[in-house]
Coordinates of C-alpha atoms and ligand atoms in Angstrom, one line a residue:
V1 CA 119.2 16.8 107.3
S2 CA 118.2 20.3 106.2
S3 CA 115.6 19.0 103.7
Q4 CA 114.2 16.8 106.5
L5 CA 113.9 19.9 108.7
K6 CA 112.2 21.8 106.0
T7 CA 109.6 19.1 105.7
M8 CA 109.0 19.1 109.4
E9 CA 108.4 22.9 109.4
L10 CA 105.9 22.7 106.6
S11 CA 102.4 22.9 108.0
V12 CA 99.0 24.0 106.8
D13 CA 97.6 27.4 107.8
L14 CA 95.0 26.8 110.4
D15 CA 93.6 30.3 110.2
R16 CA 93.1 30.0 106.5
L17 CA 91.6 26.5 106.9
M18 CA 89.1 27.8 109.4
S19 CA 88.2 31.0 107.5
R20 CA 87.4 28.8 104.5
H21 CA 85.4 26.5 106.7
H22 CA 83.3 29.5 108.0
A23 CA 82.9 31.0 104.5
L24 CA 81.5 27.7 103.2
A25 CA 79.2 27.4 106.2
K26 CA 77.5 30.6 105.2
I27 CA 76.4 29.2 101.9
G28 CA 73.0 27.6 102.4
A29 CA 73.1 28.1 106.2
T30 CA 69.9 27.0 107.8
G31 CA 70.2 29.2 110.9
R32 CA 70.3 26.1 113.1
G33 CA 74.0 25.4 112.8
G34 CA 73.8 23.3 109.6
V35 CA 73.6 23.9 105.8
C36 CA 71.4 22.8 103.0
R37 CA 73.2 22.5 99.7
P38 CA 71.5 19.9 97.5
A39 CA 73.8 18.8 94.7
L40 CA 73.8 21.2 91.7
G41 CA 71.4 23.6 93.4
P42 CA 72.2 27.3 93.6
E43 CA 73.9 26.9 97.0
D44 CA 76.1 24.0 95.9
T45 CA 77.0 26.0 92.8
A46 CA 77.9 29.0 95.0
A47 CA 80.1 26.8 97.1
R48 CA 81.8 25.5 94.0
R49 CA 82.2 29.0 92.7
L50 CA 83.9 30.1 95.9
L51 CA 86.3 27.2 95.8
L52 CA 87.2 28.1 92.2
D53 CA 87.7 31.7 93.2
W54 CA 90.3 30.5 95.8
A55 CA 91.9 28.2 93.3
R56 CA 92.1 30.8 90.5
A57 CA 93.6 33.3 92.9
R58 CA 96.5 30.9 93.2
S59 CA 96.7 30.3 89.4
F60 CA 95.9 26.6 89.8
S61 CA 94.3 25.2 86.7
C62 CA 90.6 24.3 87.0
A63 CA 88.7 21.7 84.9
I64 CA 85.4 19.9 84.8
D65 CA 84.4 16.5 83.5
P66 CA 81.1 15.6 81.8
I67 CA 79.3 14.6 85.0
G68 CA 80.3 17.7 86.8
N69 CA 83.3 16.7 88.9
L70 CA 85.6 19.7 89.4
F71 CA 89.4 19.3 89.3
V72 CA 91.9 21.9 90.7
R73 CA 95.5 21.2 89.8
R74 CA 98.9 22.3 91.0
N75 CA 101.4 21.3 88.5
G76 CA 104.5 19.2 89.3
G77 CA 108.0 19.2 87.9
E78 CA 106.9 16.4 85.6
P79 CA 103.6 17.7 84.3
G80 CA 103.0 14.6 82.2
W81 CA 103.1 12.2 85.2
P82 CA 99.9 11.0 86.7
P83 CA 98.9 13.2 89.6
V84 CA 98.4 12.4 93.2
S85 CA 94.7 13.2 93.9
T86 CA 92.7 14.2 96.9
G87 CA 89.3 15.6 97.5
S88 CA 85.7 15.1 98.6
H89 CA 82.4 16.9 98.1
L90 CA 80.6 20.2 98.8
D91 CA 77.0 19.0 98.4
T92 CA 75.2 18.2 101.7
Q93 CA 72.3 16.2 103.1
I94 CA 69.0 18.1 103.1
P95 CA 69.9 19.6 105.6
G96 CA 73.3 18.5 106.6
G97 CA 76.3 19.5 108.6
N98 CA 79.4 21.7 107.9
Y99 CA 82.0 19.0 107.9
D100 CA 80.9 15.9 105.8
G101 CA 82.7 16.3 102.5
I102 CA 83.6 20.0 103.1
Y103 CA 86.5 19.1 105.4
G104 CA 88.2 16.9 102.7
V105 CA 87.9 19.7 100.1
I106 CA 89.3 22.5 102.2
A107 CA 92.0 20.2 103.7
G108 CA 93.0 19.2 100.1
L109 CA 93.1 22.9 99.0
E110 CA 95.2 23.6 102.0
V111 CA 97.8 21.0 100.8
L112 CA 98.0 22.7 97.4
E113 CA 98.3 26.2 98.9
T114 CA 100.8 25.3 101.6
L115 CA 103.1 23.9 99.0
E116 CA 102.5 27.0 96.9
D117 CA 103.1 29.3 99.9
H118 CA 106.5 27.7 100.5
D119 CA 107.4 27.4 96.9
I120 CA 107.9 23.7 97.2
S121 CA 107.7 21.8 94.0
T122 CA 106.7 18.1 93.7
R123 CA 107.5 15.8 90.9
R124 CA 103.9 14.9 90.2
P125 CA 101.0 17.3 89.8
I126 CA 98.6 17.3 92.8
E127 CA 94.9 17.4 91.9
L128 CA 92.0 18.4 94.2
V129 CA 88.7 16.8 93.1
V130 CA 85.3 18.1 94.2
W131 CA 83.0 15.2 93.4
N132 CA 79.5 15.8 92.1
N133 CA 76.4 14.6 94.1
E134 CA 78.3 12.5 96.6
E135 CA 75.3 12.6 99.0
G136 CA 72.7 11.2 96.7
A137 CA 70.2 13.2 98.7
R138 CA 68.8 15.1 95.7
F139 CA 69.7 12.7 92.9
S140 CA 70.3 8.9 93.1
P141 CA 72.6 7.2 93.3
T142 CA 74.9 8.4 96.1
T143 CA 78.6 8.9 95.0
M144 CA 77.3 9.6 91.5
G145 CA 80.3 11.7 90.3
S146 CA 83.0 9.2 91.2
S147 CA 80.8 6.2 90.1
V148 CA 80.5 7.7 86.6
Y149 CA 84.1 8.8 86.6
S150 CA 85.3 5.3 87.3
G151 CA 83.0 3.7 84.8
A152 CA 80.7 1.9 87.4
T153 CA 77.7 4.0 86.3
S154 CA 76.9 5.1 82.8
I155 CA 76.9 8.9 82.2
E156 CA 73.6 8.6 80.4
A157 CA 71.9 6.9 83.3
A158 CA 73.3 9.5 85.7
L159 CA 72.2 12.5 83.5
E160 CA 68.7 11.1 83.4
S161 CA 68.4 10.8 87.2
C162 CA 65.7 13.2 88.5
D163 CA 65.0 14.9 91.8
R164 CA 61.6 15.0 93.5
E165 CA 60.5 17.9 91.3
G166 CA 61.4 15.9 88.1
I167 CA 64.5 18.1 87.3
S168 CA 67.2 16.0 85.7
V169 CA 70.9 16.0 86.5
R170 CA 71.4 17.0 82.9
K171 CA 69.3 20.2 83.3
A172 CA 70.7 21.0 86.8
L173 CA 74.3 20.5 85.7
A174 CA 73.9 22.8 82.6
E175 CA 72.4 25.5 84.9
S176 CA 75.2 25.1 87.4
L177 CA 78.0 25.1 84.8
S178 CA 76.8 28.4 83.4
K179 CA 77.7 30.0 86.7
L180 CA 81.3 28.6 87.1
G181 CA 83.2 30.5 84.4
N182 CA 85.7 29.0 82.0
L183 CA 86.9 25.5 82.8
D184 CA 89.2 23.1 81.0
Q185 CA 87.8 19.7 80.1
H186 CA 88.9 16.7 82.2
A187 CA 88.6 13.1 81.0
F188 CA 86.9 10.3 82.9
G189 CA 89.2 7.8 84.6
A190 CA 92.4 9.7 83.9
P191 CA 95.6 8.0 85.1
C192 CA 96.2 8.7 88.8
H193 CA 99.2 7.7 90.9
A194 CA 97.3 7.6 94.2
Y195 CA 94.2 9.0 95.9
I196 CA 93.7 10.1 99.6
E197 CA 90.5 11.5 100.9
A198 CA 90.3 13.2 104.2
H199 CA 86.9 13.1 106.0
I200 CA 85.3 13.3 109.4
E201 CA 84.8 9.8 110.8
Q202 CA 81.0 10.2 111.0
G203 CA 81.1 7.6 113.8
P204 CA 82.1 7.4 117.4
V205 CA 85.3 5.3 117.4
L206 CA 88.1 7.8 117.3
E207 CA 86.5 10.0 119.9
A208 CA 85.9 7.1 122.2
E209 CA 89.5 5.9 121.8
G210 CA 90.8 9.5 122.3
L211 CA 92.8 9.3 119.0
S212 CA 93.4 12.1 116.4
I213 CA 93.8 10.1 113.1
G214 CA 92.0 7.1 111.6
V215 CA 93.9 5.3 108.8
V216 CA 91.1 3.8 106.8
T217 CA 91.3 0.2 105.9
G218 CA 88.3 0.0 103.5
I219 CA 84.6 0.7 103.1
Q220 CA 81.8 -1.7 103.8
G221 CA 79.3 -2.8 101.1
I222 CA 76.3 -0.7 100.3
S223 CA 73.1 -1.5 98.4
Q224 CA 70.1 0.7 97.9
F225 CA 66.6 -0.1 96.6
Q226 CA 63.5 1.8 95.6
T227 CA 60.2 0.1 96.3
T228 CA 56.8 1.3 94.9
I229 CA 53.5 0.0 96.1
T230 CA 50.3 0.8 94.2
G231 CA 46.9 0.6 95.9
E232 CA 43.8 2.6 95.2
A233 CA 42.7 6.0 96.4
A234 CA 39.4 5.8 98.2
H235 CA 37.3 7.9 100.6
A236 CA 38.6 7.6 104.2
G237 CA 35.1 7.9 105.7
T238 CA 33.0 5.7 103.5
T239 CA 35.2 2.8 102.2
P240 CA 34.8 -0.4 104.2
R241 CA 37.9 -2.3 105.1
R242 CA 37.4 -5.2 102.7
R243 CA 37.2 -2.8 99.8
R244 CA 40.4 -0.9 100.6
R245 CA 43.7 -1.4 98.8
D246 CA 45.7 0.7 101.2
A247 CA 49.3 1.2 100.0
L248 CA 50.6 2.5 103.3
L249 CA 49.4 -0.5 105.2
A250 CA 51.0 -2.7 102.6
A251 CA 54.3 -0.7 103.0
M252 CA 54.1 -1.1 106.8
S253 CA 53.7 -4.8 106.4
Q254 CA 56.8 -5.0 104.1
I255 CA 58.9 -2.7 106.3
S256 CA 58.2 -4.8 109.4
G257 CA 59.1 -7.9 107.5
L258 CA 62.4 -6.3 106.4
A259 CA 63.1 -5.0 109.9
K260 CA 62.7 -8.5 111.3
L261 CA 65.1 -9.9 108.7
A262 CA 67.5 -7.1 109.6
E263 CA 67.8 -8.2 113.2
D264 CA 71.5 -9.0 113.7
P265 CA 72.8 -10.0 117.1
G266 CA 76.3 -8.9 116.1
D267 CA 75.0 -5.5 115.0
K268 CA 77.0 -5.5 111.8
L269 CA 74.1 -5.1 109.4
R270 CA 72.8 -1.5 108.8
F271 CA 69.2 -1.2 107.6
T272 CA 67.5 2.1 106.9
I273 CA 64.3 3.2 105.3
G274 CA 65.3 6.9 104.9
K275 CA 62.7 8.2 102.4
L276 CA 59.0 7.4 102.3
T277 CA 56.4 9.2 100.3
V278 CA 52.6 8.7 100.5
L279 CA 50.2 9.7 97.7
P280 CA 47.9 11.5 97.4
G281 CA 48.9 12.5 100.9
T282 CA 45.7 14.0 102.3
P283 CA 44.2 13.1 105.7
N284 CA 40.9 11.8 104.3
T285 CA 42.0 9.6 101.3
V286 CA 43.2 6.0 101.5
P287 CA 46.8 6.1 100.2
S288 CA 47.0 5.1 96.6
E289 CA 50.8 4.9 96.2
V290 CA 53.7 4.6 98.6
A291 CA 57.3 4.7 97.7
F292 CA 60.3 4.0 100.0
T293 CA 64.0 3.5 99.8
I294 CA 66.0 0.8 101.5
D295 CA 69.7 1.4 102.4
L296 CA 71.6 -1.7 103.4
R297 CA 75.3 -1.9 104.5
H298 CA 77.5 -4.7 105.7
P299 CA 81.3 -5.2 105.9
Q300 CA 81.0 -8.8 104.4
R301 CA 79.8 -9.3 100.9
E302 CA 78.1 -12.6 101.5
A303 CA 76.0 -11.2 104.4
L304 CA 75.0 -8.2 102.3
D305 CA 74.1 -10.4 99.3
A306 CA 72.0 -12.7 101.6
F307 CA 69.9 -9.7 102.6
R308 CA 69.8 -8.3 99.0
N309 CA 68.5 -11.6 97.7
S310 CA 65.6 -11.5 100.2
I311 CA 64.3 -8.1 99.2
E312 CA 62.5 -9.2 96.0
R313 CA 60.5 -11.9 98.0
I314 CA 59.2 -9.2 100.4
C315 CA 58.9 -6.1 98.3
G316 CA 58.5 -7.6 94.8
T317 CA 55.2 -9.4 95.3
E318 CA 51.5 -8.4 95.9
T319 CA 51.0 -7.3 99.5
L320 CA 47.5 -6.7 101.0
S321 CA 46.0 -6.6 97.5
C322 CA 48.4 -3.9 96.4
K323 CA 50.9 -4.2 93.5
S324 CA 54.5 -3.9 94.5
K325 CA 57.7 -3.6 92.7
V326 CA 61.3 -3.1 93.8
N327 CA 64.5 -2.1 92.0
E328 CA 68.0 -1.9 93.2
F329 CA 69.7 1.3 92.1
L330 CA 73.0 0.9 93.9
N331 CA 75.1 -2.2 94.6
S332 CA 78.7 -1.6 95.7
P333 CA 80.5 -4.5 97.4
P334 CA 82.9 -3.9 100.3
I335 CA 86.5 -2.9 99.3
D336 CA 89.9 -2.9 101.0
F337 CA 92.2 0.1 100.6
D338 CA 95.7 -0.1 99.4
A339 CA 98.3 -1.3 101.9
R340 CA 101.1 0.9 100.7
V341 CA 99.0 4.1 100.8
R342 CA 97.8 3.2 104.2
S343 CA 101.4 2.8 105.3
V344 CA 102.3 6.2 103.9
I345 CA 99.4 7.7 105.9
R346 CA 100.5 5.8 109.0
D347 CA 104.1 7.1 108.7
A348 CA 102.8 10.7 108.2
A349 CA 100.8 10.4 111.4
I350 CA 103.8 9.0 113.3
G351 CA 105.9 11.9 111.8
R352 CA 103.4 14.4 113.2
G353 CA 103.3 12.7 116.6
A354 CA 99.6 12.1 116.1
S355 CA 97.8 9.2 117.8
F356 CA 96.1 7.0 115.3
M357 CA 94.4 3.7 114.7
E358 CA 93.3 1.7 111.6
L359 CA 89.6 1.5 111.1
A360 CA 87.0 0.6 108.4
S361 CA 84.5 3.1 107.1
G362 CA 80.8 2.6 107.8
A363 CA 79.8 5.5 105.5
T364 CA 80.5 5.3 101.8
H365 CA 82.8 7.7 100.0
D366 CA 84.0 8.6 96.5
A367 CA 87.3 6.9 97.6
K368 CA 85.4 3.6 97.0
Y369 CA 85.3 4.3 93.3
M370 CA 88.8 5.8 93.1
A371 CA 90.1 2.6 94.6
K372 CA 89.1 0.9 91.3
L373 CA 91.4 3.3 89.4
C374 CA 94.5 3.7 91.6
P375 CA 96.0 2.9 95.0
T376 CA 93.7 4.6 97.5
S377 CA 93.0 5.2 101.2
M378 CA 91.4 7.8 103.5
I379 CA 92.3 9.8 106.6
F380 CA 89.6 10.2 109.2
I381 CA 89.5 12.8 112.0
P382 CA 87.2 12.5 115.0
C383 CA 83.8 14.2 115.1
L384 CA 81.7 15.1 118.2
S385 CA 79.8 12.1 119.6
G386 CA 80.1 10.5 116.1
I387 CA 77.2 12.6 114.9
S388 CA 76.8 13.1 111.2
H389 CA 74.1 13.6 108.6
N390 CA 72.9 16.0 111.2
E391 CA 73.1 19.8 111.5
A392 CA 74.9 19.4 114.8
E393 CA 78.0 17.7 113.1
M394 CA 81.2 19.1 114.6
A395 CA 84.9 18.6 114.5
A396 CA 87.6 20.3 116.6
P397 CA 89.9 22.8 114.8
S398 CA 93.0 21.1 116.3
D399 CA 91.9 17.7 114.7
M400 CA 91.1 19.5 111.4
E401 CA 94.6 20.9 111.5
C402 CA 96.2 17.6 112.4
G403 CA 94.3 15.7 109.7
A404 CA 95.3 18.3 107.1
N405 CA 99.0 18.1 108.1
V406 CA 98.9 14.3 107.8
L407 CA 97.3 14.7 104.4
L408 CA 100.0 17.2 103.4
D409 CA 102.8 14.9 104.4
A410 CA 101.3 11.8 102.9
I411 CA 100.6 13.5 99.6
K412 CA 104.0 15.1 99.5
V413 CA 105.6 11.6 99.8
L414 CA 103.4 10.1 97.1
A415 CA 103.9 13.2 94.8
D416 CA 107.6 12.7 94.8
E417 CA 107.5 9.0 94.0
T418 CA 108.7 7.9 90.6
A419 CA 107.5 4.3 90.6
S420 CA 103.9 3.1 91.1
P421 CA 103.1 2.4 94.8
I422 CA 101.6 -0.9 93.7
A423 CA 104.9 -2.1 92.4
Q424 CA 106.4 -1.5 95.9
V425 CA 103.9 -3.8 97.7
P426 CA 105.2 -7.3 98.1
A427 CA 102.8 -9.8 96.7
Ligands
GLV1 C1 77.4 8.9 102.3 O1 76.9 9.9 102.7 C2 76.8 7.6 102.7 O2 75.6 7.3 102.4 O3 77.5 6.8 103.3
MN2 MN1 80.9 12.6 102.8
MN3 MN1 77.3 12.2 103.7

């Protein structure tokens, strides 16, 4: 009974959680309520540095892997046992909000620190991971760090990825590392007992249902393409229509073809052209080159594949006398999270008296790749009007506290387990 009471009393420190939230919100603040921390840029590096300062102040060990994922570890009574891991990311959209990714990192640190505050030892180590370049806003693909960590993307391909200015991940990472101080080396795909990532929902469901916690059942499939259309630069005032090879008009024709294909009465398919560049980009020159990205999502693999298979037909062939090529740079099918980890999160929510539901994630997360390595699930908290990838992103402190306490309880259960959770799931 007394140990049960002790567990009940153990809660995260909301003041500390919020002070960390506000400290991170200053790094790369835009002045409009959001932040701009492109992966591996000076602001992202400063945010990582601040996190390491907090971790080192508690004597947690700090490590990095060759793609720039950071690991903060609180040791367990059995230091050789695979850890229970948690985490998310500190890079943001350009610009982005103060919760996407950041919440999962500070909630995870809160778990390590709360156990430390109360001198509670767990059998297994607990590891907080800060994944590199989750957003994919500066470098493609999205969820780069976890993708390489899990073996889905090669480290060489990731290091060669370049931003708009032609700066590679390799170069930006070396620069960032020089500012982080001494770090141990962490291996890719190290054995892990279980992984739980806390995150804002980034959608409207929990708020609409008036619930505090989402137990995440899985993540829908995502596929991303890069299309490049090549026409010919020409004078806007003199060139007759029949002699033009206008790359932008060709892109418009392709995009309207894609949009028509994306019409889905059930509103399950997500189709986005999020990045479009026009060259040379002057008012009085016919566009010579247009590049655009396609982001596709669907909960069912077959439906996603059907759309994927139509992309080449629309974007891979000559359009309005312009050459066109398309290349898929991310294809990640839908996944289901582990039933046992989900039940541990559910029990933790019940134990806290928190209202909850099960729901699938529309956004992608590093948990998708961790699910390939170990039993995994996620905890969602509501966010205001479901707004995300927007500077106005917002979550209530009470929900942040509740989510962190559920994370704490769930991790504590898993970190004291001896057997693999998989072994406990009936076939
Ligand atoms: C992550 O930010 C995503 O693209 O879902
Ligand atoms: Mn995120
Ligand atoms: Mn995001």
